[in-house]
Tab-separated table of C-alpha atoms in Angstrom:
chain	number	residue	atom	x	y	z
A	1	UNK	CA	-157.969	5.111	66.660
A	2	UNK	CA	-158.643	8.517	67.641
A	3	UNK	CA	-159.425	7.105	71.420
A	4	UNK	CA	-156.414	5.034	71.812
A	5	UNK	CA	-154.382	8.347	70.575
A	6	UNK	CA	-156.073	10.355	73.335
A	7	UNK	CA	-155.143	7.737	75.913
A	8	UNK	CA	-151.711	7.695	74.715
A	9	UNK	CA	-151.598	11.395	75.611
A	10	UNK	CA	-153.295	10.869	78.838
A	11	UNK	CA	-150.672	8.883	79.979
A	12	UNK	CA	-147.701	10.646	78.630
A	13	UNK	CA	-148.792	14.075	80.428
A	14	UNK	CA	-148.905	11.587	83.462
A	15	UNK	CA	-145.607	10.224	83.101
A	16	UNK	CA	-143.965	13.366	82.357
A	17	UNK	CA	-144.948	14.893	85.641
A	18	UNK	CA	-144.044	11.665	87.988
A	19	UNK	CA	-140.536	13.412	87.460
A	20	UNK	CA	-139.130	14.754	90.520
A	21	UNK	CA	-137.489	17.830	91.492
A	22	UNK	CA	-133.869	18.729	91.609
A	23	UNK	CA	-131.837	21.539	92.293
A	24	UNK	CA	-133.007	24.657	90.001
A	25	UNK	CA	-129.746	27.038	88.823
A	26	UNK	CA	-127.560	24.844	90.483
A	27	UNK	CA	-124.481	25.962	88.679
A	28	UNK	CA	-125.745	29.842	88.669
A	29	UNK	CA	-125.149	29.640	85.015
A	30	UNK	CA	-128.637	31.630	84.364
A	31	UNK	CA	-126.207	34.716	85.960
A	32	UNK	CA	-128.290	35.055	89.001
A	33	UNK	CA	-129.655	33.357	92.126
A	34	UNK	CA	-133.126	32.355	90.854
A	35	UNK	CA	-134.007	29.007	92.277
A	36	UNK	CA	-132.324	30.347	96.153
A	37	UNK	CA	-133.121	32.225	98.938
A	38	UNK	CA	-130.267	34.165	100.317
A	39	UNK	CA	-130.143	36.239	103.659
A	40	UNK	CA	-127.717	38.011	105.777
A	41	UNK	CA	-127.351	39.794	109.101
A	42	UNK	CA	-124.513	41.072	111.734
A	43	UNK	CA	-123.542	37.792	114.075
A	44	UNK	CA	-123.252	40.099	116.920
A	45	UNK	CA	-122.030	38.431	119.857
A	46	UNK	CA	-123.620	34.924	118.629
A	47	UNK	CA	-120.917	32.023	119.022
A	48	UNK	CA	-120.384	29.846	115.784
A	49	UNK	CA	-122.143	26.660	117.737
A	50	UNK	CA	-125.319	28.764	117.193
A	51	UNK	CA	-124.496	30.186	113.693
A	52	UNK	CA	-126.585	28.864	111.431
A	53	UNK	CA	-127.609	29.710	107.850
A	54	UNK	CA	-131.346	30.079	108.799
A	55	UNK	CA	-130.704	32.306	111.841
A	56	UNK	CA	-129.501	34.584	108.547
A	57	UNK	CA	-132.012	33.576	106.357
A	58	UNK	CA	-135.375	35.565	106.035
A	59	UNK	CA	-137.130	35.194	109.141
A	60	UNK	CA	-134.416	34.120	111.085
A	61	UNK	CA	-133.403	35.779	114.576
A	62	UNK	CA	-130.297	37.880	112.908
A	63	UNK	CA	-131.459	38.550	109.336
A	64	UNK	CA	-131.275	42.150	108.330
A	65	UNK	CA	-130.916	42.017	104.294
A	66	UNK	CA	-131.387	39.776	101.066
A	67	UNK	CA	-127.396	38.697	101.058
A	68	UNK	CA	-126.094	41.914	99.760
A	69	UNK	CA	-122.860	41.287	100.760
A	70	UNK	CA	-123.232	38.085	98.650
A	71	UNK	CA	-123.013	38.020	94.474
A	72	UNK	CA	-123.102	36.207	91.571
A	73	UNK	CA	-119.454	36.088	90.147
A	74	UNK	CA	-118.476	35.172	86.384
A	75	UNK	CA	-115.157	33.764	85.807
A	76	UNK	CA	-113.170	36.821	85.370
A	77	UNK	CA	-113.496	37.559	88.788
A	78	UNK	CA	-110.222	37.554	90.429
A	79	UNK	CA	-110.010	37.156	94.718
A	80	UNK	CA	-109.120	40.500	96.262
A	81	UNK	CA	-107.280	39.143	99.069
A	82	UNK	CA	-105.443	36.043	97.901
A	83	UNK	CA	-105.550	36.912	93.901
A	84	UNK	CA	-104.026	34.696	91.714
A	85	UNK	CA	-102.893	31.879	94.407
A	86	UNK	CA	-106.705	31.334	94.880
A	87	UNK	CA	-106.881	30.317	90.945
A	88	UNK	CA	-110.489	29.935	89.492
A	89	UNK	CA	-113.532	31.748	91.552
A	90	UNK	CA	-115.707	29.601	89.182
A	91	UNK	CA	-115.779	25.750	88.632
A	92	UNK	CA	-117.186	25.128	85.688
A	93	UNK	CA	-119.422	26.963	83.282
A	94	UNK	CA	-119.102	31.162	83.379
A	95	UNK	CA	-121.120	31.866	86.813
A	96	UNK	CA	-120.177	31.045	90.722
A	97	UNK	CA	-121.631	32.536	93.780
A	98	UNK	CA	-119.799	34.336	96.772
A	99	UNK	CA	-121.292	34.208	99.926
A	100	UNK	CA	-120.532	36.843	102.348
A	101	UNK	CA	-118.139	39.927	101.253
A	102	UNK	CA	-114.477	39.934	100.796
A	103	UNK	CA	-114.161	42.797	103.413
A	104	UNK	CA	-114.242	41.981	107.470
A	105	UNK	CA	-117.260	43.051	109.757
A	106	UNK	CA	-118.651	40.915	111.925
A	107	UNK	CA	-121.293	40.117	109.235
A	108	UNK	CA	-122.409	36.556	108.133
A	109	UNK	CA	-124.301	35.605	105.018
A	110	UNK	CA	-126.330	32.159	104.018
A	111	UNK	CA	-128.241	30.663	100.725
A	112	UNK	CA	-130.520	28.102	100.549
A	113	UNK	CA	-132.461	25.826	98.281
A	114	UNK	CA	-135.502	23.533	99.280
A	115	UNK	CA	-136.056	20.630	96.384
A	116	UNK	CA	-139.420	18.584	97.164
A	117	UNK	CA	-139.300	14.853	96.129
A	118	UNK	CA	-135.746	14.347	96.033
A	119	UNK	CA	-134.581	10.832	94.992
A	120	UNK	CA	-131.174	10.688	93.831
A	121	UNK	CA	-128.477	8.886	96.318
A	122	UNK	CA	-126.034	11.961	96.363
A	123	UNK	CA	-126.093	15.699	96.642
A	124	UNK	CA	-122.504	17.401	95.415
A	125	UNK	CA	-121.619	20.735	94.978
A	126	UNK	CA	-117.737	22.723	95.040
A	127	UNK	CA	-116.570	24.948	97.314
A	128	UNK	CA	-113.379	27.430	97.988
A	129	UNK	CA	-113.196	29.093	100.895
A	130	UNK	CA	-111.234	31.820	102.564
A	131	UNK	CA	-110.839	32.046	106.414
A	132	UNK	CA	-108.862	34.531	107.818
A	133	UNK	CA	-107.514	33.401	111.417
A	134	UNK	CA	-107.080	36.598	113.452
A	135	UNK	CA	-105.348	34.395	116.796
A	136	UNK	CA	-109.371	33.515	117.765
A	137	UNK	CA	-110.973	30.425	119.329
A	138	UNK	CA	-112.949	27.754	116.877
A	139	UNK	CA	-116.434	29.437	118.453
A	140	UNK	CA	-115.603	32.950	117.279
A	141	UNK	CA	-113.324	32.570	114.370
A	142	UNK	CA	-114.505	32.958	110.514
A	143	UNK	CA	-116.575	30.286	109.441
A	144	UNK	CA	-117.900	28.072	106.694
A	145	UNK	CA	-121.002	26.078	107.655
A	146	UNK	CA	-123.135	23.254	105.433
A	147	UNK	CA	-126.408	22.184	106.814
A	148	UNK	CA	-128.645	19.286	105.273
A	149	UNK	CA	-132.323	19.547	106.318
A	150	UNK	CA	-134.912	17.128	105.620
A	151	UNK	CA	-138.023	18.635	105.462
A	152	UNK	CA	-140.204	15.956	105.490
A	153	UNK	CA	-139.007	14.113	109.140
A	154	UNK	CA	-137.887	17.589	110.324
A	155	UNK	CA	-134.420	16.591	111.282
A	156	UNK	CA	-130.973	17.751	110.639
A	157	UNK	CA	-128.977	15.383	108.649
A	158	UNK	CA	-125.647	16.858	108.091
A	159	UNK	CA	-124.078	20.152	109.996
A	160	UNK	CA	-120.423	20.259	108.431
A	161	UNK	CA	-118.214	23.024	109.907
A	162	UNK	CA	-114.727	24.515	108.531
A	163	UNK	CA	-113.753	27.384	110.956
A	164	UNK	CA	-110.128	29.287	111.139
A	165	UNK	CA	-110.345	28.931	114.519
A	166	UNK	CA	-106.409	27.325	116.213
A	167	UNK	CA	-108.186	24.197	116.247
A	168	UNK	CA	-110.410	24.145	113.281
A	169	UNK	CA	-110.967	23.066	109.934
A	170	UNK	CA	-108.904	26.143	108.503
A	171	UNK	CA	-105.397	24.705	109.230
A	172	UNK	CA	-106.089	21.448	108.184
A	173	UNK	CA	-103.764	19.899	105.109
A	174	UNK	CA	-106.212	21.157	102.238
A	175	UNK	CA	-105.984	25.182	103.318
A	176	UNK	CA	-102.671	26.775	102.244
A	177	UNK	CA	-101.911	30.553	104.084
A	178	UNK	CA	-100.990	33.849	103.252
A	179	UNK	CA	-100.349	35.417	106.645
A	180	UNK	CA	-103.381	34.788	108.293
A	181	UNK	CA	-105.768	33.575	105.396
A	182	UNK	CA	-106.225	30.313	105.161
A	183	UNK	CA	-107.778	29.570	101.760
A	184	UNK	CA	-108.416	25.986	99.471
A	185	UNK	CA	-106.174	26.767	96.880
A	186	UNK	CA	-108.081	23.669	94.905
A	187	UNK	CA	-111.605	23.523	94.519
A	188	UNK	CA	-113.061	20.911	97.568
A	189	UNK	CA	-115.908	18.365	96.269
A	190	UNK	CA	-118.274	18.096	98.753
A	191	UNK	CA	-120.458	15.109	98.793
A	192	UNK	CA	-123.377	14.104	100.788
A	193	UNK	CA	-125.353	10.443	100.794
A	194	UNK	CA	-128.598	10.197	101.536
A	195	UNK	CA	-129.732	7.017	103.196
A	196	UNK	CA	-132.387	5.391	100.855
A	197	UNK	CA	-134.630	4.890	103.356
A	198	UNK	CA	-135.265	8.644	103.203
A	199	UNK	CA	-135.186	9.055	98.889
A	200	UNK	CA	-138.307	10.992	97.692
A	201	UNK	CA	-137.671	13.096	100.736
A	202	UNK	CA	-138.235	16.895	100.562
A	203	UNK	CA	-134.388	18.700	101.678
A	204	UNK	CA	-133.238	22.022	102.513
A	205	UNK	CA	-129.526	22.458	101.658
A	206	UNK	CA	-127.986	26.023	103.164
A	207	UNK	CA	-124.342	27.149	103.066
A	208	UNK	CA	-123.560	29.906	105.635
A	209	UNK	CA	-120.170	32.126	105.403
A	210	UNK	CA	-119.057	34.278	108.362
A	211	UNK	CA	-116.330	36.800	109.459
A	212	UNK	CA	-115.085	36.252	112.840
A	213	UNK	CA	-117.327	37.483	115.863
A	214	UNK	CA	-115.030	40.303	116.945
A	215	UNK	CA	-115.950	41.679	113.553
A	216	UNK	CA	-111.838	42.092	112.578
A	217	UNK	CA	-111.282	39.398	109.926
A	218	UNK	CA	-112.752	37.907	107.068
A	219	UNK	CA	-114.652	34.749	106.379
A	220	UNK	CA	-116.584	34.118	102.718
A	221	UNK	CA	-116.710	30.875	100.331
A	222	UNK	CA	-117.208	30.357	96.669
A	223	UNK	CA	-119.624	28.199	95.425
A	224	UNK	CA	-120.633	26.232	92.296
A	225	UNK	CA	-121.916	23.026	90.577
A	226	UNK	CA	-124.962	22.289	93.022
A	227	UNK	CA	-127.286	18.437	91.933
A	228	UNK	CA	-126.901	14.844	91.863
A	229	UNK	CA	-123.631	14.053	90.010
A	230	UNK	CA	-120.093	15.330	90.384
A	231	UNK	CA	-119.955	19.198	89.100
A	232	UNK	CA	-118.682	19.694	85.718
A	233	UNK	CA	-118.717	16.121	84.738
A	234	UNK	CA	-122.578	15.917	83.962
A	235	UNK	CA	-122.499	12.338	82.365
A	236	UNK	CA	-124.501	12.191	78.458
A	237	UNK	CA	-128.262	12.205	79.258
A	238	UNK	CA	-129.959	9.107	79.519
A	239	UNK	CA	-133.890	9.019	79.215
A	240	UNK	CA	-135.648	9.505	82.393
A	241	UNK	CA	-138.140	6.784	83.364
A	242	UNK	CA	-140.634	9.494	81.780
A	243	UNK	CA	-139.205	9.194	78.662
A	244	UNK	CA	-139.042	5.429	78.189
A	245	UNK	CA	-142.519	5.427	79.058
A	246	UNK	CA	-143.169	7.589	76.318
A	247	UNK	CA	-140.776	6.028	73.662
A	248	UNK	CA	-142.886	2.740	74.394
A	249	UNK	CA	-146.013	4.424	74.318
A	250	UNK	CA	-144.976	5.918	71.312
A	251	UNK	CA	-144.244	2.135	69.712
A	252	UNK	CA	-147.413	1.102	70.848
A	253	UNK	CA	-149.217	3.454	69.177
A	254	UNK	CA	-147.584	3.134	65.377
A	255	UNK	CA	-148.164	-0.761	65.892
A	256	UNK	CA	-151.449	0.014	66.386
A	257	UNK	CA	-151.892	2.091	63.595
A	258	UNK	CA	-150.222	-0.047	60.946
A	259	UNK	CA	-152.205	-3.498	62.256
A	260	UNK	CA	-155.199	-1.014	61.526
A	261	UNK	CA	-154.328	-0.257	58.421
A	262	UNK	CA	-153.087	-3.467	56.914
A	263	UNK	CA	-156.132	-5.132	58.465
A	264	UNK	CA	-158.216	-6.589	55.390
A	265	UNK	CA	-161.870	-5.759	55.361
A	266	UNK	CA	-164.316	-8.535	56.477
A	267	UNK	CA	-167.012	-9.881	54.034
């Protein structure tokens, strides 16, 4: 019996680690930004068409800093420049992140999360953002940018862009104003699919907040509620594949024991 205990074990350990990765501190809620890399710089002259987060990032082209100008924000924390008419800075839970400053610059801030083995269908995560439109162009205006990578092909999947430029995502219908902030009064769901030819895929997923590139006006975003189902409606846990191995494992084991037991000695 001892054996058949031991290979029980075995393959337990085994099916425990066949689990795959997800998004670590995804909701912030540990009050920090373990799990992320985050990265800032001054945009310079550099259009918004080649903004990216990793040009910000450590080791990109305009990274100067760690994100200081980004922070971890608990939900007291009330918007300097819209206040109240911004509502909640945090979606669920006590913890949201601000990328970039509240204060104009010229600067431009990212953070970023690589999960290996990824293979759930959706990626969501909540955003607010705050784009102040200073009369610019969409390529120099304040910007919000949302870039899927996957890792394993080495291809973008998704570059999704909200600028304040005349033109640009900031004056569409889900931005209210206050002079010339645009800002998402609600809390904007964003949801990305990944084809399932690509699940169990390795992806980067980097959010990138700017000011405008003549360094006058403001550009940052609030962020929250990063994995695989809709933030702040995480459904009741169901047993992983994992754990139904185990739970049968588990079964298999007792039934052995008790056949064992009630087995009558042979004469």
């Amino acid at each position: 019996m001892r054996h058949v205990l031991l290979g029980l074990s075995a393959l337990a350990l085994s099916a425990t680690g066949a689990s795959a990765a997800g998004f670590v501190n995804g909701s912030f809620e540990d009050g920090n930004t373990s799990g992320w890399i985050t990265g800032g710089g001054y945009r310079g002259n550099t259009s918004n068409p080649s903004l990216t987060p990793s040009a910000v990032l450590p080791g990109g082209s305009l990274n100067q800093d760690a994100g200081v100008r980004s922070a971890v924000i608990n939900s007291s924390y009330v918007d300097p420049n819209v206040g109240a008419a911004l509502g909640s800075t945090v979606y669920s839970g006590n913890y949201a992140y601000r990328v970039e400053n509240t204060s104009s610059g010229g600067y431009a801030s990212a953070i970023s999360q690589s999960v290996v083995g990824y293979t759930d269908p959706t990626i969501f995560f909540a955003w607010k953002a705050v784009l102040e439109n200073g009369g610019h162009t969409a390529p120099e205006s304040a910007l919000l940018r949302i870039t899927l990578r996957d890792d394993t092909t080495g291809t973008d999947l998704v570059t999704r862009t909200y600028d304040a430029g005349a033109t640009g995502g900031g004056v569409d219908a889900r931005f209210s104003s206050i002079g010339d902030l645009f800002y998402t009064a609600s809390w904007q769901i964003e949801q990305i699919n990944i084809d399932a030819s690509l699940l169990g895929h390795n992806f980067t997923l980097s959010v990138l907040a700017a000011d405008c590139e003549p360094t006058g006006h403001v550009g940052y975003a609030y962020l929250d509620g990063f994995g695989s189902v809709l933030p702040g409606n995480d459904p009741t846990p169901v047993p992983e594949p994992a754990s139904f191995a185990l739970y049968g494992l588990g079964m298999l084991g007792l039934g052995l024991v008790r056949r064992r037991r009630g087995a009558s000695p042979t004469a």
